[in-house]
PDB file of C-alpha atoms and ligand atoms in Angstrom:
ATOM      1  CA  UNK X   1      -4.789  10.822  -9.716  1.00 97.00           C
ATOM      2  CA  UNK X   2      -4.127  12.320 -13.060  1.00 98.00           C
ATOM      3  CA  UNK X   3      -1.514  11.087 -15.436  1.00 98.00           C
ATOM      4  CA  UNK X   4       0.663  13.458 -17.172  1.00 98.00           C
ATOM      5  CA  UNK X   5       2.521  11.785 -20.243  1.00 98.00           C
ATOM      6  CA  UNK X   6       6.177  12.961 -20.837  1.00 98.00           C
ATOM      7  CA  UNK X   7       7.054  12.533 -24.635  1.00 98.00           C
ATOM      8  CA  UNK X   8      10.455  13.317 -24.641  1.00 98.00           C
ATOM      9  CA  UNK X   9      11.613   9.762 -25.781  1.00 97.00           C
ATOM     10  CA  UNK X  10       9.653   9.808 -28.878  1.00 98.00           C
ATOM     11  CA  UNK X  11      11.996  12.791 -29.922  1.00 98.00           C
ATOM     12  CA  UNK X  12      15.062  10.705 -28.818  1.00 97.00           C
ATOM     13  CA  UNK X  13      13.749   7.685 -31.200  1.00 96.00           C
ATOM     14  CA  UNK X  14      13.048  10.192 -34.068  1.00 97.00           C
ATOM     15  CA  UNK X  15      16.390  12.026 -33.597  1.00 97.00           C
ATOM     16  CA  UNK X  16      18.453   8.561 -33.754  1.00 95.00           C
ATOM     17  CA  UNK X  17      17.455   8.696 -37.513  1.00 93.00           C
ATOM     18  CA  UNK X  18      17.414  12.347 -37.918  1.00 88.00           C
ATOM     19  CA  UNK X  19      14.153  12.069 -39.910  1.00 89.00           C
ATOM     20  CA  UNK X  20      10.400  13.127 -39.080  1.00 94.00           C
ATOM     21  CA  UNK X  21       9.014   9.875 -37.563  1.00 96.00           C
ATOM     22  CA  UNK X  22       7.933   9.144 -34.777  1.00 97.00           C
ATOM     23  CA  UNK X  23       6.402  12.585 -34.424  1.00 98.00           C
ATOM     24  CA  UNK X  24       6.291  13.638 -30.590  1.00 98.00           C
ATOM     25  CA  UNK X  25       3.174  15.943 -31.473  1.00 98.00           C
ATOM     26  CA  UNK X  26       1.295  12.985 -32.797  1.00 98.00           C
ATOM     27  CA  UNK X  27       2.184  10.955 -29.576  1.00 98.00           C
ATOM     28  CA  UNK X  28       1.003  13.989 -27.594  1.00 98.00           C
ATOM     29  CA  UNK X  29      -2.249  13.929 -29.269  1.00 98.00           C
ATOM     30  CA  UNK X  30      -2.753  10.162 -28.803  1.00 98.00           C
ATOM     31  CA  UNK X  31      -1.887  10.178 -25.401  1.00 98.00           C
ATOM     32  CA  UNK X  32      -4.409  12.812 -24.660  1.00 98.00           C
ATOM     33  CA  UNK X  33      -7.154  10.879 -26.601  1.00 98.00           C
ATOM     34  CA  UNK X  34      -6.258   8.094 -24.321  1.00 98.00           C
ATOM     35  CA  UNK X  35      -7.207   9.944 -21.082  1.00 98.00           C
ATOM     36  CA  UNK X  36      -3.810  11.923 -20.267  1.00 98.00           C
ATOM     37  CA  UNK X  37      -4.403  15.169 -18.300  1.00 98.00           C
ATOM     38  CA  UNK X  38      -1.376  16.870 -19.608  1.00 98.00           C
ATOM     39  CA  UNK X  39       1.711  16.298 -21.815  1.00 98.00           C
ATOM     40  CA  UNK X  40       5.074  17.076 -20.580  1.00 98.00           C
ATOM     41  CA  UNK X  41       8.434  17.816 -22.438  1.00 98.00           C
ATOM     42  CA  UNK X  42      11.638  18.945 -21.315  1.00 98.00           C
ATOM     43  CA  UNK X  43      13.622  21.324 -23.684  1.00 98.00           C
ATOM     44  CA  UNK X  44      17.258  20.690 -22.714  1.00 95.00           C
ATOM     45  CA  UNK X  45      20.054  22.778 -22.986  1.00 93.00           C
ATOM     46  CA  UNK X  46      21.678  20.383 -25.700  1.00 93.00           C
ATOM     47  CA  UNK X  47      18.084  19.728 -27.515  1.00 95.00           C
ATOM     48  CA  UNK X  48      18.834  15.976 -27.126  1.00 92.00           C
ATOM     49  CA  UNK X  49      15.117  15.103 -27.636  1.00 95.00           C
ATOM     50  CA  UNK X  50      12.847  17.795 -27.758  1.00 97.00           C
ATOM     51  CA  UNK X  51      13.675  20.758 -30.001  1.00 97.00           C
ATOM     52  CA  UNK X  52      12.157  24.139 -30.361  1.00 98.00           C
ATOM     53  CA  UNK X  53      10.040  23.516 -33.318  1.00 98.00           C
ATOM     54  CA  UNK X  54       8.721  20.432 -31.349  1.00 98.00           C
ATOM     55  CA  UNK X  55       7.771  22.975 -28.441  1.00 98.00           C
ATOM     56  CA  UNK X  56       6.046  25.377 -30.544  1.00 98.00           C
ATOM     57  CA  UNK X  57       4.041  22.496 -32.501  1.00 98.00           C
ATOM     58  CA  UNK X  58       3.080  20.859 -28.978  1.00 98.00           C
ATOM     59  CA  UNK X  59       1.923  24.368 -27.873  1.00 98.00           C
ATOM     60  CA  UNK X  60      -0.440  24.634 -30.822  1.00 98.00           C
ATOM     61  CA  UNK X  61      -1.710  21.063 -30.602  1.00 98.00           C
ATOM     62  CA  UNK X  62      -2.055  20.287 -26.846  1.00 98.00           C
ATOM     63  CA  UNK X  63      -5.347  21.031 -25.544  1.00 98.00           C
ATOM     64  CA  UNK X  64      -5.121  19.753 -22.000  1.00 98.00           C
ATOM     65  CA  UNK X  65      -1.954  20.971 -20.257  1.00 98.00           C
ATOM     66  CA  UNK X  66       1.385  21.568 -21.370  1.00 98.00           C
ATOM     67  CA  UNK X  67       4.103  21.176 -18.773  1.00 98.00           C
ATOM     68  CA  UNK X  68       7.504  22.518 -19.922  1.00 98.00           C
ATOM     69  CA  UNK X  69      10.315  21.070 -17.809  1.00 98.00           C
ATOM     70  CA  UNK X  70      13.348  23.602 -18.100  1.00 97.00           C
ATOM     71  CA  UNK X  71      16.459  24.496 -16.415  1.00 96.00           C
ATOM     72  CA  UNK X  72      16.856  27.946 -14.787  1.00 96.00           C
ATOM     73  CA  UNK X  73      18.388  29.827 -17.719  1.00 96.00           C
ATOM     74  CA  UNK X  74      17.841  33.215 -19.466  1.00 96.00           C
ATOM     75  CA  UNK X  75      17.391  31.540 -22.866  1.00 97.00           C
ATOM     76  CA  UNK X  76      14.688  28.984 -21.463  1.00 97.00           C
ATOM     77  CA  UNK X  77      12.862  32.037 -19.701  1.00 98.00           C
ATOM     78  CA  UNK X  78      12.332  33.643 -22.799  1.00 98.00           C
ATOM     79  CA  UNK X  79      11.320  30.807 -24.692  1.00 98.00           C
ATOM     80  CA  UNK X  80       8.783  29.838 -21.898  1.00 98.00           C
ATOM     81  CA  UNK X  81       7.393  33.297 -21.928  1.00 98.00           C
ATOM     82  CA  UNK X  82       7.018  33.287 -25.546  1.00 98.00           C
ATOM     83  CA  UNK X  83       5.502  29.872 -25.831  1.00 98.00           C
ATOM     84  CA  UNK X  84       3.015  30.056 -22.799  1.00 98.00           C
ATOM     85  CA  UNK X  85       2.741  26.732 -21.522  1.00 98.00           C
ATOM     86  CA  UNK X  86       0.145  26.171 -18.863  1.00 98.00           C
ATOM     87  CA  UNK X  87       2.947  25.149 -16.568  1.00 98.00           C
ATOM     88  CA  UNK X  88       6.585  25.055 -16.370  1.00 98.00           C
ATOM     89  CA  UNK X  89       8.636  22.584 -14.155  1.00 98.00           C
ATOM     90  CA  UNK X  90      11.962  23.759 -13.088  1.00 97.00           C
ATOM     91  CA  UNK X  91      14.640  21.121 -13.176  1.00 96.00           C
ATOM     92  CA  UNK X  92      18.317  21.168 -12.136  1.00 92.00           C
ATOM     93  CA  UNK X  93      20.046  20.362 -15.260  1.00 80.00           C
ATOM     94  CA  UNK X  94      23.766  19.049 -16.107  1.00 78.00           C
ATOM     95  CA  UNK X  95      24.830  18.229 -19.507  1.00 66.00           C
ATOM     96  CA  UNK X  96      26.467  15.131 -18.846  1.00 71.00           C
ATOM     97  CA  UNK X  97      23.590  13.390 -17.077  1.00 79.00           C
ATOM     98  CA  UNK X  98      21.221  10.915 -18.762  1.00 78.00           C
ATOM     99  CA  UNK X  99      18.135  12.100 -17.149  1.00 78.00           C
ATOM    100  CA  UNK X 100      17.431  14.522 -14.324  1.00 78.00           C
ATOM    101  CA  UNK X 101      19.216  13.326 -11.478  1.00 80.00           C
ATOM    102  CA  UNK X 102      17.391  14.974  -8.612  1.00 84.00           C
ATOM    103  CA  UNK X 103      15.723  17.738  -7.102  1.00 88.00           C
ATOM    104  CA  UNK X 104      16.328  21.471  -7.456  1.00 89.00           C
ATOM    105  CA  UNK X 105      18.558  22.740  -4.696  1.00 91.00           C
ATOM    106  CA  UNK X 106      16.493  25.640  -3.863  1.00 93.00           C
ATOM    107  CA  UNK X 107      18.551  26.787  -0.952  1.00 92.00           C
ATOM    108  CA  UNK X 108      21.451  27.385  -3.081  1.00 91.00           C
ATOM    109  CA  UNK X 109      19.650  29.230  -5.607  1.00 92.00           C
ATOM    110  CA  UNK X 110      16.965  31.009  -3.641  1.00 94.00           C
ATOM    111  CA  UNK X 111      17.364  34.485  -4.356  1.00 94.00           C
ATOM    112  CA  UNK X 112      17.918  34.214  -7.906  1.00 95.00           C
ATOM    113  CA  UNK X 113      15.167  31.551  -8.313  1.00 96.00           C
ATOM    114  CA  UNK X 114      12.500  33.948  -6.443  1.00 95.00           C
ATOM    115  CA  UNK X 115      13.307  36.620  -8.866  1.00 96.00           C
ATOM    116  CA  UNK X 116      13.178  34.313 -12.001  1.00 97.00           C
ATOM    117  CA  UNK X 117       9.796  33.002 -11.043  1.00 96.00           C
ATOM    118  CA  UNK X 118       8.181  36.299 -10.936  1.00 95.00           C
ATOM    119  CA  UNK X 119       7.470  36.832 -14.685  1.00 97.00           C
ATOM    120  CA  UNK X 120       5.551  33.605 -14.706  1.00 97.00           C
ATOM    121  CA  UNK X 121       2.901  34.347 -12.360  1.00 91.00           C
ATOM    122  CA  UNK X 122       2.434  37.739 -14.369  1.00 91.00           C
ATOM    123  CA  UNK X 123       2.076  36.014 -17.567  1.00 95.00           C
ATOM    124  CA  UNK X 124      -0.521  33.299 -15.913  1.00 95.00           C
ATOM    125  CA  UNK X 125       1.873  30.294 -16.100  1.00 98.00           C
ATOM    126  CA  UNK X 126       1.830  28.051 -12.993  1.00 98.00           C
ATOM    127  CA  UNK X 127       5.199  27.124 -11.662  1.00 98.00           C
ATOM    128  CA  UNK X 128       6.062  23.733 -10.263  1.00 98.00           C
ATOM    129  CA  UNK X 129       9.548  23.020  -8.572  1.00 97.00           C
ATOM    130  CA  UNK X 130      11.061  19.733  -8.726  1.00 97.00           C
ATOM    131  CA  UNK X 131      12.285  18.813  -5.374  1.00 97.00           C
ATOM    132  CA  UNK X 132      13.456  16.088  -2.984  1.00 96.00           C
ATOM    133  CA  UNK X 133      10.508  14.852  -0.722  1.00 97.00           C
ATOM    134  CA  UNK X 134      11.642  16.722   2.362  1.00 95.00           C
ATOM    135  CA  UNK X 135       9.915  19.418   4.572  1.00 97.00           C
ATOM    136  CA  UNK X 136      12.824  21.890   4.232  1.00 96.00           C
ATOM    137  CA  UNK X 137      12.774  21.781   0.210  1.00 97.00           C
ATOM    138  CA  UNK X 138       8.802  22.031   0.481  1.00 98.00           C
ATOM    139  CA  UNK X 139       8.977  25.218   2.862  1.00 98.00           C
ATOM    140  CA  UNK X 140      11.646  26.756   0.500  1.00 97.00           C
ATOM    141  CA  UNK X 141       9.300  25.932  -2.735  1.00 97.00           C
ATOM    142  CA  UNK X 142       6.471  27.776  -0.991  1.00 97.00           C
ATOM    143  CA  UNK X 143       8.784  30.840   0.029  1.00 97.00           C
ATOM    144  CA  UNK X 144      10.310  31.046  -3.294  1.00 96.00           C
ATOM    145  CA  UNK X 145       6.970  31.261  -4.908  1.00 96.00           C
ATOM    146  CA  UNK X 146       5.978  27.967  -6.280  1.00 97.00           C
ATOM    147  CA  UNK X 147       2.388  26.847  -7.081  1.00 98.00           C
ATOM    148  CA  UNK X 148       3.097  23.198  -7.170  1.00 98.00           C
ATOM    149  CA  UNK X 149       5.923  20.913  -5.928  1.00 98.00           C
ATOM    150  CA  UNK X 150       6.792  17.908  -8.004  1.00 98.00           C
ATOM    151  CA  UNK X 151       8.343  15.373  -5.605  1.00 98.00           C
ATOM    152  CA  UNK X 152      11.294  13.495  -6.823  1.00 97.00           C
ATOM    153  CA  UNK X 153      10.508   9.816  -6.764  1.00 97.00           C
ATOM    154  CA  UNK X 154      13.780   8.752  -8.540  1.00 96.00           C
ATOM    155  CA  UNK X 155      15.286   7.092  -5.339  1.00 96.00           C
ATOM    156  CA  UNK X 156      12.182   5.338  -4.482  1.00 97.00           C
ATOM    157  CA  UNK X 157      12.405   3.754  -8.018  1.00 97.00           C
ATOM    158  CA  UNK X 158      15.876   2.645  -7.508  1.00 95.00           C
ATOM    159  CA  UNK X 159      15.029   1.152  -4.136  1.00 95.00           C
ATOM    160  CA  UNK X 160      12.800  -1.398  -6.009  1.00 90.00           C
ATOM    161  CA  UNK X 161      15.942  -3.157  -6.992  1.00 87.00           C
ATOM    162  CA  UNK X 162      16.846  -3.478  -3.246  1.00 88.00           C
ATOM    163  CA  UNK X 163      13.160  -4.761  -2.365  1.00 89.00           C
ATOM    164  CA  UNK X 164      13.258  -1.640   0.150  1.00 92.00           C
ATOM    165  CA  UNK X 165      11.045   1.096  -1.109  1.00 94.00           C
ATOM    166  CA  UNK X 166       9.037   1.573   1.900  1.00 95.00           C
ATOM    167  CA  UNK X 167      11.199   4.331   3.796  1.00 96.00           C
ATOM    168  CA  UNK X 168      11.512   6.228   0.689  1.00 97.00           C
ATOM    169  CA  UNK X 169       7.606   5.859   0.220  1.00 97.00           C
ATOM    170  CA  UNK X 170       7.121   7.170   3.762  1.00 97.00           C
ATOM    171  CA  UNK X 171       9.333  10.245   3.143  1.00 98.00           C
ATOM    172  CA  UNK X 172       7.209  11.056  -0.026  1.00 98.00           C
ATOM    173  CA  UNK X 173       3.957  10.479   1.632  1.00 98.00           C
ATOM    174  CA  UNK X 174       5.143  12.968   4.665  1.00 98.00           C
ATOM    175  CA  UNK X 175       6.492  15.430   2.244  1.00 98.00           C
ATOM    176  CA  UNK X 176       3.346  15.353   0.216  1.00 98.00           C
ATOM    177  CA  UNK X 177       0.991  15.829   3.190  1.00 98.00           C
ATOM    178  CA  UNK X 178       3.081  18.624   4.590  1.00 98.00           C
ATOM    179  CA  UNK X 179       3.224  20.239   1.233  1.00 98.00           C
ATOM    180  CA  UNK X 180      -0.480  20.059   1.073  1.00 98.00           C
ATOM    181  CA  UNK X 181      -0.959  21.520   4.526  1.00 98.00           C
ATOM    182  CA  UNK X 182       0.949  24.675   3.651  1.00 98.00           C
ATOM    183  CA  UNK X 183      -1.192  25.424   0.628  1.00 97.00           C
ATOM    184  CA  UNK X 184       0.958  23.895  -2.287  1.00 98.00           C
ATOM    185  CA  UNK X 185      -0.210  21.285  -4.860  1.00 98.00           C
ATOM    186  CA  UNK X 186       1.618  18.346  -5.220  1.00 98.00           C
ATOM    187  CA  UNK X 187       2.621  16.018  -8.258  1.00 98.00           C
ATOM    188  CA  UNK X 188       5.278  13.462  -8.288  1.00 98.00           C
ATOM    189  CA  UNK X 189       7.460  11.924 -11.108  1.00 98.00           C
ATOM    190  CA  UNK X 190      10.745  10.191 -12.147  1.00 97.00           C
ATOM    191  CA  UNK X 191      11.290   6.471 -12.653  1.00 97.00           C
ATOM    192  CA  UNK X 192       7.609   5.431 -11.889  1.00 98.00           C
ATOM    193  CA  UNK X 193       6.622   2.349 -13.650  1.00 98.00           C
ATOM    194  CA  UNK X 194       4.040  -0.288 -14.260  1.00 98.00           C
ATOM    195  CA  UNK X 195       5.567  -2.185 -11.177  1.00 96.00           C
ATOM    196  CA  UNK X 196       6.038   0.734  -8.665  1.00 97.00           C
ATOM    197  CA  UNK X 197       3.036   2.884  -9.242  1.00 98.00           C
ATOM    198  CA  UNK X 198       0.556   1.040  -7.073  1.00 97.00           C
ATOM    199  CA  UNK X 199       1.243   2.655  -3.789  1.00 97.00           C
ATOM    200  CA  UNK X 200       0.858   6.198  -5.080  1.00 97.00           C
ATOM    201  CA  UNK X 201      -3.046   5.620  -5.248  1.00 96.00           C
ATOM    202  CA  UNK X 202      -2.747   5.508  -1.369  1.00 96.00           C
ATOM    203  CA  UNK X 203      -1.524   8.833  -1.240  1.00 98.00           C
ATOM    204  CA  UNK X 204      -4.463  11.351  -1.960  1.00 97.00           C
ATOM    205  CA  UNK X 205      -2.309  14.503  -1.577  1.00 98.00           C
ATOM    206  CA  UNK X 206      -0.460  13.610  -4.857  1.00 98.00           C
ATOM    207  CA  UNK X 207      -2.838  14.838  -7.647  1.00 98.00           C
ATOM    208  CA  UNK X 208      -0.944  13.985 -10.699  1.00 98.00           C
ATOM    209  CA  UNK X 209       2.083  11.754 -11.641  1.00 98.00           C
ATOM    210  CA  UNK X 210       4.424  12.544 -14.426  1.00 98.00           C
ATOM    211  CA  UNK X 211       5.606   9.627 -16.598  1.00 98.00           C
ATOM    212  CA  UNK X 212       7.770   9.032 -19.281  1.00 98.00           C
ATOM    213  CA  UNK X 213      10.222   6.429 -20.081  1.00 97.00           C
ATOM    214  CA  UNK X 214       8.035   3.372 -18.631  1.00 98.00           C
ATOM    215  CA  UNK X 215       5.228   4.310 -21.061  1.00 98.00           C
ATOM    216  CA  UNK X 216       7.098   4.940 -24.250  1.00 98.00           C
ATOM    217  CA  UNK X 217       9.243   1.630 -23.466  1.00 97.00           C
ATOM    218  CA  UNK X 218       6.010  -0.439 -22.808  1.00 98.00           C
ATOM    219  CA  UNK X 219       4.559   1.239 -25.855  1.00 97.00           C
ATOM    220  CA  UNK X 220       7.496  -0.482 -28.007  1.00 95.00           C
ATOM    221  CA  UNK X 221       6.047  -4.055 -26.977  1.00 95.00           C
ATOM    222  CA  UNK X 222       2.523  -3.271 -26.897  1.00 96.00           C
ATOM    223  CA  UNK X 223       2.573  -1.918 -30.478  1.00 96.00           C
ATOM    224  CA  UNK X 224       5.323  -4.284 -31.944  1.00 97.00           C
ATOM    225  CA  UNK X 225       3.103  -7.089 -32.918  1.00 96.00           C
ATOM    226  CA  UNK X 226       0.686  -4.995 -35.087  1.00 97.00           C
ATOM    227  CA  UNK X 227       3.671  -3.071 -36.570  1.00 97.00           C
ATOM    228  CA  UNK X 228       5.311  -6.563 -37.855  1.00 98.00           C
ATOM    229  CA  UNK X 229       1.718  -8.043 -38.783  1.00 98.00           C
ATOM    230  CA  UNK X 230       1.092  -4.702 -40.907  1.00 98.00           C
ATOM    231  CA  UNK X 231       4.229  -4.804 -42.704  1.00 98.00           C
ATOM    232  CA  UNK X 232       4.103  -8.526 -43.460  1.00 98.00           C
ATOM    233  CA  UNK X 233       0.522  -8.024 -44.958  1.00 98.00           C
ATOM    234  CA  UNK X 234       1.976  -5.365 -47.065  1.00 98.00           C
ATOM    235  CA  UNK X 235       4.778  -7.611 -48.532  1.00 98.00           C
ATOM    236  CA  UNK X 236       2.886 -11.046 -48.889  1.00 94.00           C
TER     237      UNK X 236
HETATM  238  N1  LIG U   1       9.565  14.610 -13.848  1.00 84.12           N
HETATM  239  C1  LIG U   1      10.823  15.233 -14.131  1.00 84.12           C
HETATM  240  C2  LIG U   1      11.026  16.515 -13.278  1.00 84.12           C
HETATM  241  C3  LIG U   1      11.437  14.645 -14.961  1.00 84.12           C
HETATM  242  O1  LIG U   1      12.777  15.340 -15.384  1.00 84.12           O
HETATM  243  C4  LIG U   1      11.291  13.392 -15.694  1.00 84.12           C
HETATM  244  C5  LIG U   1      12.142  12.956 -16.614  1.00 84.12           C
HETATM  245  O2  LIG U   1      12.172  13.772 -17.752  1.00 84.12           O
HETATM  246  C6  LIG U   1      10.015  13.182 -15.213  1.00 84.12           C
HETATM  247  C7  LIG U   1       9.125  13.505 -14.614  1.00 84.12           C
HETATM  248  C8  LIG U   1       9.826  11.736 -16.126  1.00 84.12           C
HETATM  249  O3  LIG U   1      10.670  10.458 -15.527  1.00 84.12           O
HETATM  250  P1  LIG U   1      10.378   9.320 -16.308  1.00 84.12           P
HETATM  251  O4  LIG U   1      10.946   9.205 -17.769  1.00 84.12           O
HETATM  252  O5  LIG U   1      11.571   8.350 -15.494  1.00 84.12           O
HETATM  253  O6  LIG U   1       8.992   8.669 -16.123  1.00 84.12           O
END
């Protein structure tokens, strides 16, 4: 199973001071050096983390695979076709949410979605749809023209709090098996972390996981001791 690293929250941290550091492009290059198979970023409508210039710089720098998460809007369509990431992942987006809250409602947007996806295949850009792990959504994703589905693991992650992940894990496993059986490639993501990732090794249909927050949060603590020591050595 491959790892795609989402570097949005490097930009969140940078934006907190409105300065240049930490640089999401430097983070992307480091993640690639360490074995990440792809870099993911979400250009949100409100640009709260990744900004247009970041996306352009990421496109220049990333040599593995750039996955642009985006909402189904005309503005993002134009940006994506100009930027030419290897992959786009279509996600529902609400301004007021803290992070993406669930899978794309394909049934509701089916006709528009099918038209929306056409230019991507013409440009050789693969399309992934972020969906809930259920059969109906998988069928609709294929009919709409997706190459891949990203199964939403957010509910699985939430169930960790109640120690009751098994039913949701089973739902993910079944959706993955079904998607693969009808010719879709399968990835998974949202809320995955160092405690809950283990069972995904046992789902061979899932070829990649997309992880952001847990890795960036962990990096603060795996890197903080060295950062403090370095500063001390400069001032003492
Ligand atoms: N996959 C999708 C479609 C997402 O929207 C996100 C969050 O940006 C992720 C994966 C990564 O989620 P997390 O930051 O919880 O690892």
